[in-house]
Amino acid sequence: MDHQMFASSISSLEADIFSGGQLPSPPWPDLDLDDDDIQGLSPPAANATSSGGYGSGGSGSHRKLSHNAYERDRRKQLNELYSSLRSLLPDADHTKKLSIPTTVSRVLKYIPELQKQVDNLEKKKKELTNASCKTGVLNTTESRTPVVSATCLNDMEIMVQVSLPSNVVATTLPLSKCIKVLENEGLHLISSSTYSTFENRTFYSLHLQVHHLYFPRRIPPFLDAYLILS
């Protein structure tokens, strides 16, 4: 009997709710609020929704603005990237504005050309390196030969400079022997100096005097090819 009365009261309550006789249950089921509390909370919620600042309408508008800003930044970044990509193409392609598909097509065609140029440069570099090594071997042999130059200072004086490897100085052509050869050719030594460099070479600098009738008609044979008139 009690169960029937409880079921009957529940049915009456449901009928009143669906017929608009009572307000719906509050959004906080755990709180025990009466009708006055619910009516006091209802107007601010309605105002917030109608104002658009915190309701669903305001939230949707904010999301739309954020989406538009994001898309604008994304398109800007893409345009900058395509512009940078376009600048890598040959100068002939800079005279006209290229569309994005054309730019991508040109780049895909240009990459193999660049790779071919790199391969050719690598090949040329290897050839030059090999040639340089061979030249270095030849220069090692040629560097053993003394290099002589003569500069005419005036009608009576010349400056002779000799360059030779330092290991040849003590054995083949010491300074004393060089002076003796020049004096035998009729030249008179005024002063001399010698110095060595970090490249293992020694330099002789000889200041010589000649007779007026002797110079420049008779130049020592080994100096004739190196004479530089001032």
mmCIF file of N, CA and C in Angstrom, residues 17 22-31 33-34 38:
data_model
loop_
_atom_site.group_PDB
_atom_site.id
_atom_site.type_symbol
_atom_site.label_atom_id
_atom_site.label_comp_id
_atom_site.label_asym_id
_atom_site.label_seq_id
_atom_site.Cartn_x
_atom_site.Cartn_y
_atom_site.Cartn_z
ATOM 1 N N ILE A 17 5.830 18.768 -13.349
ATOM 2 C CA ILE A 17 7.060 19.310 -13.962
ATOM 3 C C ILE A 17 6.877 19.507 -15.454
ATOM 4 N N GLN A 22 6.220 23.507 -12.106
ATOM 5 C CA GLN A 22 7.368 23.752 -11.245
ATOM 6 C C GLN A 22 8.579 24.055 -12.110
ATOM 7 N N LEU A 23 9.565 24.703 -11.492
ATOM 8 C CA LEU A 23 10.832 24.991 -12.166
ATOM 9 C C LEU A 23 11.669 23.734 -12.258
ATOM 10 N N PRO A 24 12.523 23.649 -13.251
ATOM 11 C CA PRO A 24 13.427 22.494 -13.332
ATOM 12 C C PRO A 24 14.411 22.506 -12.184
ATOM 13 N N SER A 25 15.003 21.355 -11.946
ATOM 14 C CA SER A 25 15.957 21.220 -10.845
ATOM 15 C C SER A 25 17.153 22.099 -11.095
ATOM 16 N N PRO A 26 17.793 22.644 -10.071
ATOM 17 C CA PRO A 26 18.938 23.544 -10.233
ATOM 18 C C PRO A 26 20.137 22.796 -10.799
ATOM 19 N N PRO A 27 21.108 23.550 -11.399
ATOM 20 C CA PRO A 27 22.279 22.904 -11.997
ATOM 21 C C PRO A 27 23.238 22.341 -10.979
ATOM 22 N N TRP A 28 22.997 22.562 -9.682
ATOM 23 C CA TRP A 28 23.871 22.018 -8.642
ATOM 24 C C TRP A 28 23.056 21.045 -7.812
ATOM 25 N N PRO A 29 22.973 19.779 -8.184
ATOM 26 C CA PRO A 29 22.088 18.834 -7.487
ATOM 27 C C PRO A 29 22.507 18.590 -6.057
ATOM 28 N N ASP A 30 23.752 18.813 -5.716
ATOM 29 C CA ASP A 30 24.201 18.527 -4.358
ATOM 30 C C ASP A 30 23.799 19.617 -3.379
ATOM 31 N N LEU A 31 23.420 20.823 -3.905
ATOM 32 C CA LEU A 31 23.055 21.925 -3.028
ATOM 33 C C LEU A 31 21.543 21.939 -2.826
ATOM 34 N N LEU A 33 18.762 24.081 -2.622
ATOM 35 C CA LEU A 33 18.305 25.432 -2.902
ATOM 36 C C LEU A 33 16.795 25.436 -3.011
ATOM 37 N N ASP A 34 16.155 26.484 -2.471
ATOM 38 C CA ASP A 34 14.705 26.615 -2.610
ATOM 39 C C ASP A 34 14.375 27.445 -3.834
ATOM 40 N N ILE A 38 16.765 29.912 -6.542
ATOM 41 C CA ILE A 38 16.858 29.656 -7.980
ATOM 42 C C ILE A 38 16.439 30.882 -8.764
#
